[in-house]
Coordinates of C-alpha atoms and ligand atoms in Angstrom, one line a residue:
M27 CA -16.1 -8.8 19.5
H28 CA -12.5 -10.3 19.6
L29 CA -9.9 -11.0 22.1
Y30 CA -6.0 -11.7 20.1
L31 CA -4.1 -13.4 23.8
H32 CA 0.1 -13.8 23.4
I33 CA 2.0 -16.2 25.1
P34 CA 6.1 -14.7 23.9
Y35 CA 7.6 -18.3 24.7
C36 CA 9.1 -20.8 22.8
A37 CA 11.5 -23.5 23.4
A38 CA 14.1 -22.1 20.7
K39 CA 14.4 -19.8 18.8
C40 CA 14.0 -19.8 15.1
P41 CA 17.1 -18.4 13.2
Y42 CA 14.5 -16.8 10.5
C43 CA 12.0 -15.6 13.5
D44 CA 10.9 -11.8 14.0
F45 CA 8.3 -12.6 15.9
N46 CA 7.6 -11.5 19.1
S47 CA 9.5 -14.7 21.3
I48 CA 11.8 -15.6 23.3
A49 CA 13.6 -18.6 23.9
G50 CA 14.1 -20.6 27.7
R51 CA 13.1 -18.6 30.1
D52 CA 10.8 -21.9 31.7
G53 CA 11.2 -20.4 35.5
E54 CA 9.6 -16.7 34.9
H55 CA 6.5 -19.3 33.1
A56 CA 4.0 -18.9 36.4
A57 CA 4.6 -14.9 36.8
Y58 CA 3.8 -14.5 32.6
V59 CA 0.8 -17.0 33.0
D60 CA -0.4 -15.2 36.4
A61 CA 0.7 -11.5 34.9
L62 CA -0.9 -12.5 32.1
L63 CA -4.7 -13.5 33.9
A64 CA -4.5 -10.0 35.3
E65 CA -4.5 -8.1 32.6
V66 CA -7.5 -10.6 31.0
R67 CA -9.5 -9.8 34.2
R68 CA -9.9 -6.3 33.0
L69 CA -11.0 -7.4 30.2
P70 CA -15.1 -6.8 29.2
T71 CA -16.2 -10.0 30.1
G72 CA -17.1 -10.6 26.3
P73 CA -18.9 -12.7 24.4
Y74 CA -16.4 -12.8 22.8
A75 CA -16.6 -14.4 18.8
T76 CA -12.8 -15.3 18.8
V77 CA -10.3 -15.9 20.8
F78 CA -6.4 -16.9 19.4
I79 CA -3.9 -17.2 20.9
G80 CA -0.5 -17.7 20.1
G81 CA 3.1 -15.9 20.4
G82 CA 5.7 -17.6 20.5
T83 CA 3.7 -20.4 20.7
P84 CA 1.2 -21.3 23.8
T85 CA 1.8 -25.5 23.7
A86 CA 5.7 -24.0 24.8
L87 CA 3.9 -24.2 28.7
D88 CA 4.0 -26.8 30.5
H89 CA 1.4 -28.8 31.2
R90 CA -0.2 -27.4 34.5
E91 CA 0.5 -23.7 32.7
L92 CA -1.5 -24.2 30.3
A93 CA -4.3 -25.3 31.9
R94 CA -3.8 -22.9 34.7
C95 CA -3.7 -20.0 31.6
L96 CA -6.4 -22.0 29.5
A97 CA -9.3 -22.1 33.5
G98 CA -8.8 -18.5 34.6
I99 CA -9.3 -16.8 30.7
R100 CA -13.0 -19.4 31.0
D101 CA -13.1 -18.3 34.2
H102 CA -13.5 -14.5 32.6
I103 CA -14.3 -14.5 29.3
R104 CA -17.9 -15.2 28.3
L105 CA -17.7 -17.0 24.6
A106 CA -20.6 -15.8 22.4
P107 CA -22.5 -19.4 20.3
E108 CA -20.5 -20.4 18.2
A109 CA -17.7 -18.8 19.5
E110 CA -14.2 -19.5 17.8
W111 CA -11.3 -20.0 20.1
T112 CA -8.1 -21.0 17.9
C113 CA -4.9 -22.0 19.5
E114 CA -1.3 -21.8 18.2
A115 CA 0.6 -25.0 17.9
N116 CA 4.6 -25.9 17.4
P117 CA 4.1 -29.7 16.3
G118 CA 7.7 -29.9 18.7
S119 CA 6.8 -28.2 21.2
A120 CA 3.1 -29.9 21.4
D121 CA 1.6 -33.7 22.9
A122 CA -1.6 -35.2 22.9
E123 CA -2.0 -34.2 26.7
K124 CA -1.6 -30.6 25.6
F125 CA -4.0 -31.2 23.3
R126 CA -6.6 -32.3 25.2
I127 CA -6.6 -29.5 27.5
L128 CA -6.8 -26.8 25.0
A129 CA -10.1 -28.8 24.1
E130 CA -11.7 -29.4 27.1
H131 CA -10.8 -25.8 28.2
G132 CA -12.5 -24.5 25.2
V133 CA -10.5 -24.4 22.0
N134 CA -12.4 -25.8 19.4
R135 CA -9.4 -24.9 16.1
L136 CA -5.2 -25.4 16.6
S137 CA -2.8 -24.3 14.2
L138 CA 0.0 -26.2 14.0
G139 CA 3.7 -25.1 12.5
V140 CA 4.9 -28.0 10.1
Q141 CA 7.0 -25.3 8.3
S142 CA 8.3 -28.7 6.0
T143 CA 7.5 -32.1 6.1
D144 CA 11.1 -32.7 5.2
D145 CA 13.7 -33.6 7.9
A146 CA 16.6 -31.4 6.1
T147 CA 14.6 -28.6 5.6
L148 CA 13.1 -28.5 9.2
R149 CA 17.1 -28.7 10.4
W150 CA 18.1 -25.7 7.3
L151 CA 15.1 -23.9 9.3
G152 CA 16.5 -24.4 12.8
R153 CA 12.7 -26.2 14.3
I154 CA 13.0 -28.3 17.2
H155 CA 10.8 -30.8 15.3
D156 CA 11.3 -33.3 12.5
G157 CA 9.0 -34.7 9.4
A158 CA 7.2 -37.6 11.6
A159 CA 7.2 -35.2 14.8
A160 CA 5.2 -32.8 12.6
E161 CA 3.6 -35.9 11.3
R162 CA 2.0 -36.9 15.2
A163 CA 1.5 -33.8 15.8
V164 CA -0.8 -32.9 12.9
A165 CA -2.8 -36.1 13.5
A166 CA -3.4 -35.6 17.4
A167 CA -4.1 -32.2 16.7
C168 CA -7.6 -33.9 14.5
A169 CA -8.3 -36.0 17.2
A170 CA -8.5 -33.4 20.0
V171 CA -10.4 -30.4 18.3
P172 CA -13.0 -30.1 14.7
R173 CA -10.9 -27.7 13.2
V174 CA -7.0 -27.3 12.6
S175 CA -4.5 -25.4 10.1
A176 CA -1.3 -25.7 9.6
D177 CA 1.3 -23.3 8.4
L178 CA 4.1 -24.2 5.9
M179 CA 6.8 -22.1 4.4
F180 CA 7.7 -21.6 0.8
G181 CA 10.3 -20.3 -1.3
L182 CA 13.4 -21.8 0.5
P183 CA 16.6 -22.2 -1.6
G184 CA 16.5 -25.6 -3.3
Q185 CA 12.5 -26.0 -2.8
D186 CA 11.1 -27.3 -6.7
A187 CA 7.1 -28.2 -7.3
A188 CA 8.6 -32.0 -6.1
A189 CA 8.9 -30.9 -2.6
V190 CA 6.2 -28.7 -1.9
A191 CA 3.2 -31.5 -3.1
R192 CA 4.9 -33.9 -0.7
D193 CA 4.2 -31.2 1.8
L194 CA 0.9 -30.3 0.0
D195 CA 0.4 -33.6 1.3
L196 CA -0.3 -33.9 5.0
Y197 CA -3.2 -31.3 4.4
R198 CA -4.6 -34.5 2.0
R199 CA -3.5 -37.5 3.8
H200 CA -5.1 -35.4 6.8
G201 CA -8.1 -34.4 5.3
L202 CA -7.0 -30.5 6.9
R203 CA -10.0 -27.3 5.6
H204 CA -7.4 -25.0 6.1
A205 CA -3.6 -23.2 5.3
S206 CA -1.7 -21.0 6.2
V207 CA 1.5 -20.6 3.8
Y208 CA 4.4 -17.9 4.6
H209 CA 7.2 -17.2 1.3
L210 CA 10.5 -17.7 4.4
A211 CA 11.0 -13.8 4.7
Y212 CA 14.2 -12.7 5.8
E213 CA 13.5 -10.4 8.8
P214 CA 16.3 -7.7 9.6
G215 CA 17.6 -8.0 13.3
T216 CA 17.3 -12.0 12.7
E217 CA 20.7 -14.5 12.4
F218 CA 19.4 -15.1 9.0
H219 CA 19.3 -11.4 7.8
A220 CA 22.9 -11.1 9.2
R221 CA 23.9 -14.1 7.5
R222 CA 22.3 -12.8 4.5
S223 CA 23.8 -10.3 4.5
R224 CA 27.0 -11.8 4.7
G225 CA 27.1 -13.0 1.7
E226 CA 26.2 -17.3 3.3
L227 CA 22.5 -17.1 2.0
A228 CA 20.9 -15.6 -0.3
E229 CA 17.1 -14.5 -1.4
I230 CA 15.8 -17.4 -4.6
P231 CA 14.5 -16.0 -8.1
S232 CA 11.6 -14.3 -8.8
E233 CA 10.8 -16.4 -10.6
D234 CA 11.2 -19.5 -9.0
S235 CA 8.8 -17.8 -5.9
R236 CA 6.7 -17.5 -8.3
R237 CA 6.5 -20.9 -9.5
L238 CA 6.7 -21.7 -6.3
W239 CA 3.3 -19.9 -5.0
S240 CA 1.5 -21.8 -8.3
A241 CA 2.1 -25.6 -7.7
V242 CA 1.2 -24.0 -3.9
A243 CA -1.6 -22.7 -4.9
D244 CA -2.2 -25.0 -7.6
G245 CA -2.6 -28.1 -5.1
L246 CA -4.0 -26.1 -2.6
A247 CA -7.4 -25.9 -4.9
A248 CA -6.8 -29.7 -6.4
L249 CA -7.4 -29.9 -2.5
G250 CA -11.0 -28.1 -2.4
L251 CA -9.1 -25.2 -0.4
E252 CA -9.2 -21.5 -1.8
P253 CA -7.5 -18.6 -1.7
Y254 CA -9.1 -16.0 0.7
E255 CA -6.0 -13.8 1.9
T256 CA -2.2 -12.8 1.2
S257 CA -1.0 -15.8 3.0
N258 CA -4.4 -18.8 4.2
F259 CA -6.0 -20.9 2.4
A260 CA -9.6 -22.3 3.2
A261 CA -12.8 -24.7 1.9
P262 CA -16.0 -23.1 2.6
G263 CA -16.3 -22.1 5.5
Q264 CA -13.3 -23.4 7.1
E265 CA -11.7 -19.2 7.3
S266 CA -10.2 -17.8 10.8
Q267 CA -13.1 -15.6 11.3
H268 CA -10.7 -14.6 14.4
N269 CA -8.1 -12.8 11.2
L270 CA -11.2 -12.0 8.8
A271 CA -12.0 -9.2 11.7
Y272 CA -9.2 -8.5 11.8
W273 CA -8.6 -8.0 7.6
R274 CA -11.9 -6.6 8.1
G275 CA -10.7 -3.5 10.7
R276 CA -13.1 -4.8 13.2
D277 CA -11.6 -3.9 16.6
Y278 CA -10.4 -6.3 18.9
Q279 CA -8.8 -6.6 22.1
A280 CA -6.0 -8.1 23.0
A281 CA -3.9 -9.2 26.1
G282 CA 0.4 -10.3 26.9
A283 CA 3.5 -9.1 25.7
G284 CA 3.7 -7.1 23.0
A285 CA 0.1 -7.3 22.0
V286 CA -2.0 -4.7 20.4
S287 CA -5.8 -3.8 21.2
T288 CA -7.4 -1.8 18.7
V289 CA -11.1 -0.8 20.8
D290 CA -13.4 2.8 19.4
G291 CA -10.0 4.5 17.2
V292 CA -7.5 3.4 20.3
R293 CA -4.4 1.3 19.9
L294 CA -3.1 -0.1 22.5
T295 CA 0.8 -1.4 21.8
R296 CA 2.0 -3.7 25.3
E297 CA 5.7 -4.1 26.2
K298 CA 7.4 -6.7 24.5
H299 CA 9.7 -8.5 27.4
P300 CA 8.2 -10.7 29.3
A301 CA 9.9 -9.3 32.1
Q302 CA 8.5 -5.7 31.9
Y303 CA 5.2 -7.5 31.3
I304 CA 5.0 -9.3 34.6
A305 CA 6.8 -6.5 36.2
A306 CA 4.2 -3.8 34.3
I307 CA 1.1 -5.6 35.2
T308 CA 2.3 -6.9 38.8
A309 CA 2.8 -2.7 39.4
G310 CA -1.1 -2.5 38.6
G311 CA 0.1 -0.6 35.9
D312 CA -1.2 -1.8 32.3
A313 CA 2.5 -2.4 30.6
V314 CA 0.8 0.0 27.9
W315 CA 3.8 1.8 26.4
R316 CA 1.9 3.3 22.9
R317 CA -1.0 4.6 22.2
E318 CA -2.2 5.8 19.6
A319 CA -5.1 7.5 18.9
L320 CA -5.9 6.7 15.3
T321 CA -6.3 9.0 12.6
A322 CA -9.6 9.0 9.8
Q323 CA -6.5 8.4 7.5
D324 CA -4.8 5.8 8.9
H325 CA -8.7 4.1 8.9
L326 CA -8.2 4.6 5.1
A327 CA -4.9 3.3 5.3
E328 CA -5.3 0.1 6.9
A329 CA -8.4 -0.3 4.9
W330 CA -7.1 -0.5 1.6
M331 CA -4.5 -2.5 2.8
L332 CA -5.7 -5.5 4.5
G333 CA -9.0 -5.3 2.6
L334 CA -6.8 -5.4 -0.6
R335 CA -5.4 -8.9 1.3
L336 CA -8.3 -10.5 0.7
A337 CA -9.9 -12.2 -2.1
E338 CA -13.3 -10.4 -1.3
G339 CA -11.8 -8.0 -1.6
V340 CA -12.6 -3.8 -0.7
D341 CA -15.6 -2.2 -0.2
P342 CA -15.7 1.0 -1.1
A343 CA -19.3 1.5 0.7
R344 CA -17.0 0.9 3.6
L345 CA -14.2 3.5 2.2
A346 CA -16.3 6.1 1.2
D347 CA -17.8 6.0 5.1
L348 CA -13.7 6.3 5.3
G349 CA -14.0 10.0 3.9
D350 CA -11.6 8.4 0.2
D351 CA -13.7 9.8 -2.5
P352 CA -14.9 7.3 -5.6
A353 CA -13.4 10.4 -7.7
R354 CA -9.6 10.2 -6.0
W355 CA -9.8 5.8 -6.2
R356 CA -11.8 5.5 -9.6
P357 CA -8.8 6.7 -12.3
L358 CA -6.0 4.5 -10.3
A359 CA -8.2 1.5 -10.2
V360 CA -9.3 1.4 -14.5
P361 CA -5.9 1.0 -15.7
L362 CA -5.2 -1.7 -13.3
I363 CA -8.1 -3.4 -14.1
D364 CA -7.5 -3.3 -17.7
L365 CA -4.3 -4.7 -16.6
G366 CA -6.0 -7.6 -15.2
L367 CA -5.1 -6.9 -11.8
L368 CA -8.0 -5.2 -10.5
V369 CA -11.8 -6.7 -10.9
E370 CA -14.4 -5.4 -9.5
R371 CA -16.8 -8.3 -7.8
D372 CA -19.8 -7.7 -6.5
G373 CA -19.4 -4.4 -6.2
R374 CA -16.0 -4.8 -4.6
L375 CA -12.7 -4.1 -5.4
A376 CA -10.5 -7.0 -5.2
L377 CA -7.4 -8.6 -7.1
T378 CA -6.6 -11.0 -9.6
P379 CA -4.4 -14.1 -9.1
A380 CA -1.7 -11.4 -11.7
G381 CA -2.8 -8.8 -8.7
R382 CA -1.9 -10.7 -6.8
L383 CA 1.7 -11.7 -7.6
V384 CA 2.1 -8.1 -7.6
Q385 CA 0.4 -7.0 -4.4
D386 CA 2.8 -4.3 -2.7
E387 CA 2.8 -2.1 -6.2
V388 CA -1.5 -2.5 -7.0
T389 CA -1.3 -1.6 -3.6
A390 CA 0.7 1.3 -3.1
R391 CA -0.5 2.9 -6.5
L392 CA -4.5 3.0 -4.9
M393 CA -3.7 4.7 -1.7
P394 CA -4.5 8.3 -1.0
Ligands
LIG21 C1 4.1 -17.9 16.0 S1 4.3 -18.7 14.5 C2 3.1 -20.6 15.0 C3 3.9 -21.1 16.1 C4 4.9 -21.0 16.3 N1 5.8 -20.4 17.3 C5 5.8 -22.4 15.0 O1 6.7 -21.5 15.1 O2 5.3 -23.9 15.0 C6 3.3 -18.3 13.5 C7 4.1 -19.2 12.0 O3 5.1 -17.4 11.0 C8 5.7 -18.3 10.5 N2 6.5 -17.0 10.5 C9 7.8 -16.8 11.2 N3 8.7 -16.4 10.6 C10 8.8 -16.4 9.6 C11 9.8 -15.9 8.5 N4 10.9 -15.0 8.5 N5 9.0 -15.6 6.9 C12 7.9 -16.3 6.4 N6 7.1 -16.9 7.8 C13 7.5 -17.3 9.3 C14 6.3 -19.4 10.3 O4 4.7 -20.3 8.7 C15 5.6 -20.1 11.8 O5 4.5 -21.9 11.7
LIG22 S1 9.1 -19.2 14.2 FE1 7.1 -20.2 15.5 S2 8.4 -21.6 16.8 FE2 9.5 -20.3 15.5 S3 10.1 -18.5 17.3 FE3 9.0 -17.7 15.9 S4 7.0 -17.3 17.3 FE4 9.0 -19.4 18.3

């Protein structure tokens, strides 16, 4: 079993971010932890192979609330042997003591939102940390837990291959074995999106994006980190087991504001706003505002979309189980294979590096 827990708070809202996260509201944190733990206590006890506390920023909680939250989770759930327990952290709201608290309660993997190592770039991104803070946070995380990942953002105006190389050196300096690298996306509803609409910001040319992506992929390959998903790179065996389970279409339990669970074909989405979530749980309700029974068509669409994100690709046997006849998709796949965008490897269907650059188009062609 897999479990996702959401902490919706951040010290400040980044101007590009459309995650379910909200700044401030520190006075609400204790009530939120109470509500989250009440929901956790209603979940099956496990054993869980993976747990992932994401956000928002789990480390936006102060030391006391963080410890209380983790202890409450540990009191209720059982972890499978060798379980992976990840927590996200922002270098600007984490310190060695928070990492120690996390490790003490069983967290064995930290994922840090570094984004960049360059002070000016971090300021432009509206981040609350600078390069030195990122360096300290990564070092403290490595001292606290066995596995550390860092998020980077690329595709930023003015960013060149040399800047990417300087950022990637962080992984070398600290011996990190996992990287998540995201192209800056202008998400509707964000400040960056509004600024782009006003003509104050512009997307970089796609040719530049591709050049930067090659710099990312080549730089990480030189460090022994291979792409295993569209935005994720790892040394062999260091992949995020939690996210792999999600991309492979496994069931996962969840708790927290805006958190989504999928169990036995039923997908539940919880109230996004923490105040509404707290009110619903405190009143004895489940805070679920959307309940979907996934259809065979939904499962199939996700098998294609998520499967093609993975380097391992889509399993035709799984597609057949979900009712997709090779007689439908094979004639669509053959021209893509001939174009070098798709490859059949180990009996599975995967994107090539060239196909990865046009992932959305290739996926759309193959989908039922
Ligand atoms: C929940 S945050 C990680 C933890 C913490 N909140 C932080 O930002 O440090 C998830 C990651 O998504 C990425 N991200 C969020 N919004 C993005 C956007 N609009 N474009 C590209 N990457 C984005 C960032 O790399 C960020 O680290
Ligand atoms: S990028 Fe992270 S820190 Fe920034 S607003 Fe989003 S969730 Fe919060």
